[in-house]
GROMACS .gro file of N, CA and C in nm:
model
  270
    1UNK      N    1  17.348  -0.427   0.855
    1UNK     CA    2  17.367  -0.565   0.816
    1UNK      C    3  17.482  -0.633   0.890
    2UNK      N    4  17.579  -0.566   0.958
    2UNK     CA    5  17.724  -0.603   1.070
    2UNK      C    6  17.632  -0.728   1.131
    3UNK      N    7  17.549  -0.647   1.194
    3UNK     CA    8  17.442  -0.831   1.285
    3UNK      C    9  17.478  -0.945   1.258
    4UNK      N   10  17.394  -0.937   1.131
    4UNK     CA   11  17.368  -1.021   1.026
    4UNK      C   12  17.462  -1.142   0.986
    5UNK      N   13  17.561  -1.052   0.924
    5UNK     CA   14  17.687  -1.131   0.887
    5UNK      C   15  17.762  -1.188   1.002
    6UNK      N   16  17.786  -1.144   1.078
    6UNK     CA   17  17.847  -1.210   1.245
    6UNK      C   18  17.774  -1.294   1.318
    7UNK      N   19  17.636  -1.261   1.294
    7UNK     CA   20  17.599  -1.414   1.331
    7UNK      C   21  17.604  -1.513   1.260
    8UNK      N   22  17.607  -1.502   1.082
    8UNK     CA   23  17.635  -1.584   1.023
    8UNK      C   24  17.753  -1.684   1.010
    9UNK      N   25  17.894  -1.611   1.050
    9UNK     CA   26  18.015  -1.650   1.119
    9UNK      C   27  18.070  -1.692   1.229
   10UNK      N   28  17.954  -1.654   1.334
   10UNK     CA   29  17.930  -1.682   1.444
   10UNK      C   30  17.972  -1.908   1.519
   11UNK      N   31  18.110  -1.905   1.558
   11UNK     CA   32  18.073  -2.055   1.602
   11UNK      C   33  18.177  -2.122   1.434
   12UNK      N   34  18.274  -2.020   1.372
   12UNK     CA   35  18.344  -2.100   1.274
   12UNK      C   36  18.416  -2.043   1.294
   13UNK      N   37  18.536  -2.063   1.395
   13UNK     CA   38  18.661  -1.978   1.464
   13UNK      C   39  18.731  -2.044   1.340
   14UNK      N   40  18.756  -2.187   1.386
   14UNK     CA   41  18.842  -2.243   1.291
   14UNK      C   42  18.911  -2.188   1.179
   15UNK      N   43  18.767  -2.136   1.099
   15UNK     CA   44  18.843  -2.030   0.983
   15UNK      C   45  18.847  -1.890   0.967
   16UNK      N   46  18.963  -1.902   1.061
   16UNK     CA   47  19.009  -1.795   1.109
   16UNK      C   48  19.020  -1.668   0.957
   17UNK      N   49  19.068  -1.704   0.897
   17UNK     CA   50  19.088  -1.638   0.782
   17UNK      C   51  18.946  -1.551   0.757
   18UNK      N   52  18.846  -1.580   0.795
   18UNK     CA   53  18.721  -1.471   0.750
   18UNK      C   54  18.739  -1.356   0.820
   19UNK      N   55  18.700  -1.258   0.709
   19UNK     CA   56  18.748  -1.118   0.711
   19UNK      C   57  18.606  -1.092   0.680
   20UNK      N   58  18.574  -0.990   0.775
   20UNK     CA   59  18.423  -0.925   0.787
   20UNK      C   60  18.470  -0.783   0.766
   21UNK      N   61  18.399  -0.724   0.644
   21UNK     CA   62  18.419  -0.538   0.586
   21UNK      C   63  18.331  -0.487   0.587
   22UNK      N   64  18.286  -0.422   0.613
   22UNK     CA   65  18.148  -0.268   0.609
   22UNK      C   66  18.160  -0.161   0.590
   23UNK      N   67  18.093  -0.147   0.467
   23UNK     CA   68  18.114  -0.004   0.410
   23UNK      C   69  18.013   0.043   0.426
   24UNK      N   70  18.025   0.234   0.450
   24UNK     CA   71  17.913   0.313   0.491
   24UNK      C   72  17.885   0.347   0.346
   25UNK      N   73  17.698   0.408   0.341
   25UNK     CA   74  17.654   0.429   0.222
   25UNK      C   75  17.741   0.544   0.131
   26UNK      N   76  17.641   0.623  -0.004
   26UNK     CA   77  17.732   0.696  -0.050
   26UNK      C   78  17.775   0.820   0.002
   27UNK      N   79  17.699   0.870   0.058
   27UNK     CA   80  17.780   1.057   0.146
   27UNK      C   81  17.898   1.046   0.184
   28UNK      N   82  17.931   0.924   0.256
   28UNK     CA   83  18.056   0.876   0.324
   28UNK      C   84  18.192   0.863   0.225
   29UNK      N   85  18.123   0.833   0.123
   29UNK     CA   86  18.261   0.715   0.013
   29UNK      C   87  18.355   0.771  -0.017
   30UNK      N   88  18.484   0.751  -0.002
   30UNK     CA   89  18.616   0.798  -0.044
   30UNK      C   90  18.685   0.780  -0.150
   31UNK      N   91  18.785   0.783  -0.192
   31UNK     CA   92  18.870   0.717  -0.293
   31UNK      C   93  18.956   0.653  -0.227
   32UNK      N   94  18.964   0.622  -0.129
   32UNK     CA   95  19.049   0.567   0.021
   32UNK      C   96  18.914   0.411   0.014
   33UNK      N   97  18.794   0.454   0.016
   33UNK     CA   98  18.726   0.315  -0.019
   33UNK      C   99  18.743   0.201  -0.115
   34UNK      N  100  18.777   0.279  -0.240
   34UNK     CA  101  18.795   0.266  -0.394
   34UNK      C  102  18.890   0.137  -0.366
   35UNK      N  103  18.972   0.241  -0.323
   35UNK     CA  104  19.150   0.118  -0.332
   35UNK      C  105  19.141   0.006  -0.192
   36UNK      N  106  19.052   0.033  -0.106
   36UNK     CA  107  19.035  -0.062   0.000
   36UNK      C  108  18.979  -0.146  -0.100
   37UNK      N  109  18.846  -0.144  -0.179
   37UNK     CA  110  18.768  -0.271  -0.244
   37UNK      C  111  18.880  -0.340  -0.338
   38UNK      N  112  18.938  -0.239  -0.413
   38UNK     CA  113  19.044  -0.291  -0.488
   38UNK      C  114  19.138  -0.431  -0.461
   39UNK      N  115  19.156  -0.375  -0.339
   39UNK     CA  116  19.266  -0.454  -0.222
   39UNK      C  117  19.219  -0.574  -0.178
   40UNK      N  118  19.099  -0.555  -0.163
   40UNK     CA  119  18.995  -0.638  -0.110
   40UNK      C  120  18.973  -0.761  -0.256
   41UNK      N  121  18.957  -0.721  -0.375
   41UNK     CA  122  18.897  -0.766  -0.463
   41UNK      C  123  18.995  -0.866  -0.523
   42UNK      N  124  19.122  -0.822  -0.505
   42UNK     CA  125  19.266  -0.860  -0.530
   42UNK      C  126  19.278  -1.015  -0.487
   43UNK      N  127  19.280  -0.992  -0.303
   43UNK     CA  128  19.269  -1.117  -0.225
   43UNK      C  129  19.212  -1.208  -0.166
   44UNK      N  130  19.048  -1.200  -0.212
   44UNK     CA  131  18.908  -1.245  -0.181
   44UNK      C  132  18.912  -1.388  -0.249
   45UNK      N  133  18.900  -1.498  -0.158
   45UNK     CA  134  18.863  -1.600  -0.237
   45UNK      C  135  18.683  -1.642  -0.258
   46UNK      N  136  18.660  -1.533  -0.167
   46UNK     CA  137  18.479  -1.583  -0.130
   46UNK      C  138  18.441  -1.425  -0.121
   47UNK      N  139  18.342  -1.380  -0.173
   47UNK     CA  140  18.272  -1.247  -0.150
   47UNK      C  141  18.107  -1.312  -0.136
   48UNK      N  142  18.074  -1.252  -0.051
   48UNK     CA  143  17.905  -1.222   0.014
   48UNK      C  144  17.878  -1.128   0.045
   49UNK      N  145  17.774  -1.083  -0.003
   49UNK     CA  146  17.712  -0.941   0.043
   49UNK      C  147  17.522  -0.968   0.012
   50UNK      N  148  17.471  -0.874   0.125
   50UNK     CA  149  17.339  -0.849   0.154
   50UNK      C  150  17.280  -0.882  -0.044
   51UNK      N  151  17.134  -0.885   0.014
   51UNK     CA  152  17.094  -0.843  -0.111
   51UNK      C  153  17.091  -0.704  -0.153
   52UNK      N  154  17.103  -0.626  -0.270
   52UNK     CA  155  17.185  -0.520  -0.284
   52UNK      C  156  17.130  -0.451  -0.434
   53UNK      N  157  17.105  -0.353  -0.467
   53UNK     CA  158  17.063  -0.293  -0.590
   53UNK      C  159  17.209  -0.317  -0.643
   54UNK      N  160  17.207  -0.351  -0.795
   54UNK     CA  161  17.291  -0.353  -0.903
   54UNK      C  162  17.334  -0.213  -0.993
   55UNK      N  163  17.389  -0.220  -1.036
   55UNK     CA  164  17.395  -0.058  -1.150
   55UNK      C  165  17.303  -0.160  -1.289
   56UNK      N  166  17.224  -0.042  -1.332
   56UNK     CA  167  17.161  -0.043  -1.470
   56UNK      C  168  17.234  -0.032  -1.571
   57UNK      N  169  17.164  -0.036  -1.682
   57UNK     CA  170  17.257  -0.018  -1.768
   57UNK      C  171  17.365   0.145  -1.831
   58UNK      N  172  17.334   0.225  -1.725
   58UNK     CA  173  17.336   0.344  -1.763
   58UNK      C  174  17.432   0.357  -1.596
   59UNK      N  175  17.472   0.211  -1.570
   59UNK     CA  176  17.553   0.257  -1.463
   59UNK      C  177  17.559   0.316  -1.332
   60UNK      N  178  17.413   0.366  -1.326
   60UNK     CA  179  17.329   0.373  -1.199
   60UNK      C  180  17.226   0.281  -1.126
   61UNK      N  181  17.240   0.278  -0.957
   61UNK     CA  182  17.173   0.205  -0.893
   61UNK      C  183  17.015   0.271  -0.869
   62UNK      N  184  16.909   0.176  -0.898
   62UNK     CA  185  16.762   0.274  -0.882
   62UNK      C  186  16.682   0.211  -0.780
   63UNK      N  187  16.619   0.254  -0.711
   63UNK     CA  188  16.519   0.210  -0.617
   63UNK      C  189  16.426   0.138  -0.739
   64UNK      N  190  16.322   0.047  -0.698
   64UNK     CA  191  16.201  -0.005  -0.731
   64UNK      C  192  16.128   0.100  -0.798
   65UNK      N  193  16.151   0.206  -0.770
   65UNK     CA  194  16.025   0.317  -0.789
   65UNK      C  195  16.106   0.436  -0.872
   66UNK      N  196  16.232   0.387  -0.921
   66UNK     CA  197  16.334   0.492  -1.035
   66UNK      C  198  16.390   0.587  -0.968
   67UNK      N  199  16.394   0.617  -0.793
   67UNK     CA  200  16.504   0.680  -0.755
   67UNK      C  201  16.611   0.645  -0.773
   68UNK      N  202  16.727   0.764  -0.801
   68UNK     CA  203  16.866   0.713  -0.816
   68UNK      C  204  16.919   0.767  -0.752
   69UNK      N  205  16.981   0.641  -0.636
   69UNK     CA  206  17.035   0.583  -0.533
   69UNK      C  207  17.165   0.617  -0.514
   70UNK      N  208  17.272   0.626  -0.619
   70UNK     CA  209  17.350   0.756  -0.663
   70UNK      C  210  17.336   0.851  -0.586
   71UNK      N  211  17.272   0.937  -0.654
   71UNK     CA  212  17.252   1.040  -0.699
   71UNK      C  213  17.221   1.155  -0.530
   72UNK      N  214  17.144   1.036  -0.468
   72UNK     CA  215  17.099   1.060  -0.336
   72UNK      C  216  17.208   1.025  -0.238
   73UNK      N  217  17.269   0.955  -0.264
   73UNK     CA  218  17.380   0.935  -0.135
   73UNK      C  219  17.346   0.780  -0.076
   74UNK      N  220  17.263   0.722  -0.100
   74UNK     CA  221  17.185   0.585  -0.042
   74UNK      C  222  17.254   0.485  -0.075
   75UNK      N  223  17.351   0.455  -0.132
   75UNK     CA  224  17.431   0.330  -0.206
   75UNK      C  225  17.573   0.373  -0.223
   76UNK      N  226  17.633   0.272  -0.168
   76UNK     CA  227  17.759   0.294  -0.174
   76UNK      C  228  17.828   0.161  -0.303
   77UNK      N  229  17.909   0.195  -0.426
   77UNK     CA  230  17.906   0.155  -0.532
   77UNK      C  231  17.971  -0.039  -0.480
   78UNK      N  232  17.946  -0.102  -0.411
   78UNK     CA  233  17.956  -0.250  -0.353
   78UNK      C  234  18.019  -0.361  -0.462
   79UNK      N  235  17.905  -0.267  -0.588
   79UNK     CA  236  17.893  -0.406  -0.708
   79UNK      C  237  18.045  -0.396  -0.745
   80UNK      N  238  18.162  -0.291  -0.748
   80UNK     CA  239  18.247  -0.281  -0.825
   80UNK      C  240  18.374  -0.385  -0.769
   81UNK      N  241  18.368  -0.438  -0.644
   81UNK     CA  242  18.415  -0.521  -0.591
   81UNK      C  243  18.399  -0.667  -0.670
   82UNK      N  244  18.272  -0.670  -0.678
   82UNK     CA  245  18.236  -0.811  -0.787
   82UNK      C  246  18.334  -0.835  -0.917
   83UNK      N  247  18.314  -0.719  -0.961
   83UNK     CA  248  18.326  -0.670  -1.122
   83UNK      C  249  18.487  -0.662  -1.102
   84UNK      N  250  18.576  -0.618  -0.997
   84UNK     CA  251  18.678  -0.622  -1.002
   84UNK      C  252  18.719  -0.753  -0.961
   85UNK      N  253  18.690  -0.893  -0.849
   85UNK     CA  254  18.711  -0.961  -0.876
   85UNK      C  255  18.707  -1.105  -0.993
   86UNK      N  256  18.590  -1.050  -1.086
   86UNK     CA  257  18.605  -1.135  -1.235
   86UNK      C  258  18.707  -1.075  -1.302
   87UNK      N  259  18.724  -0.958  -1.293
   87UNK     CA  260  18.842  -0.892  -1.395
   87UNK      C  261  18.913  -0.997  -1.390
   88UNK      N  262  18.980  -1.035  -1.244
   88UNK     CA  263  19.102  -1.076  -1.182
   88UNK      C  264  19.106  -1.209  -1.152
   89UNK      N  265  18.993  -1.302  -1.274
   89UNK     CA  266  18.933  -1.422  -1.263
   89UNK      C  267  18.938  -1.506  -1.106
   90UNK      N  268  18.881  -1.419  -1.008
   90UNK     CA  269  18.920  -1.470  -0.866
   90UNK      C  270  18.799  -1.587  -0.888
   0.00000   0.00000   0.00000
């Protein structure tokens, strides 16, 4: 999705201030990620992201078809960035 978003930014130097982040799925994820989103979530006046599986109510992300996305390594936890910037009424 890097493409994606850079061409979308693509031609708005001006605001300079946009900060483009990419996180790898879950096999990758750290607790070094954790406190990056944290950090991230802290000083964000604008968040965008792809369209994106949500956690259920049971706190897991599922494919269409009830794989859990978890569980497999396929999702890297994105939504908690959201959830940490309402905490922090951004």
């Amino acid at each position: 999705n890097a493409p994606v978003f850079r061409a979308a930014v693509k031609g708005v130097e001006e605001l300079a201030s946009i900060q483009l982040v990419f996180f790898l799925e879950g096999p990758s994820w750290t607790a070094g990620h954790d406190d990056e989103m944290q950090r991230l979530a802290d000083s964000a006046d604008l968040i965008i992201s792809c369209e994106r599986a949500g956690p259920a109510a049971d706190g897991r992300c599922y494919t269409m078809r009830g794989i859990d996305m978890n569980e497999r390594g396929l999702i890297a936890p994105l939504h908690t960035i959201v959830a940490r910037a309402r905490e922090t009424n951004h």
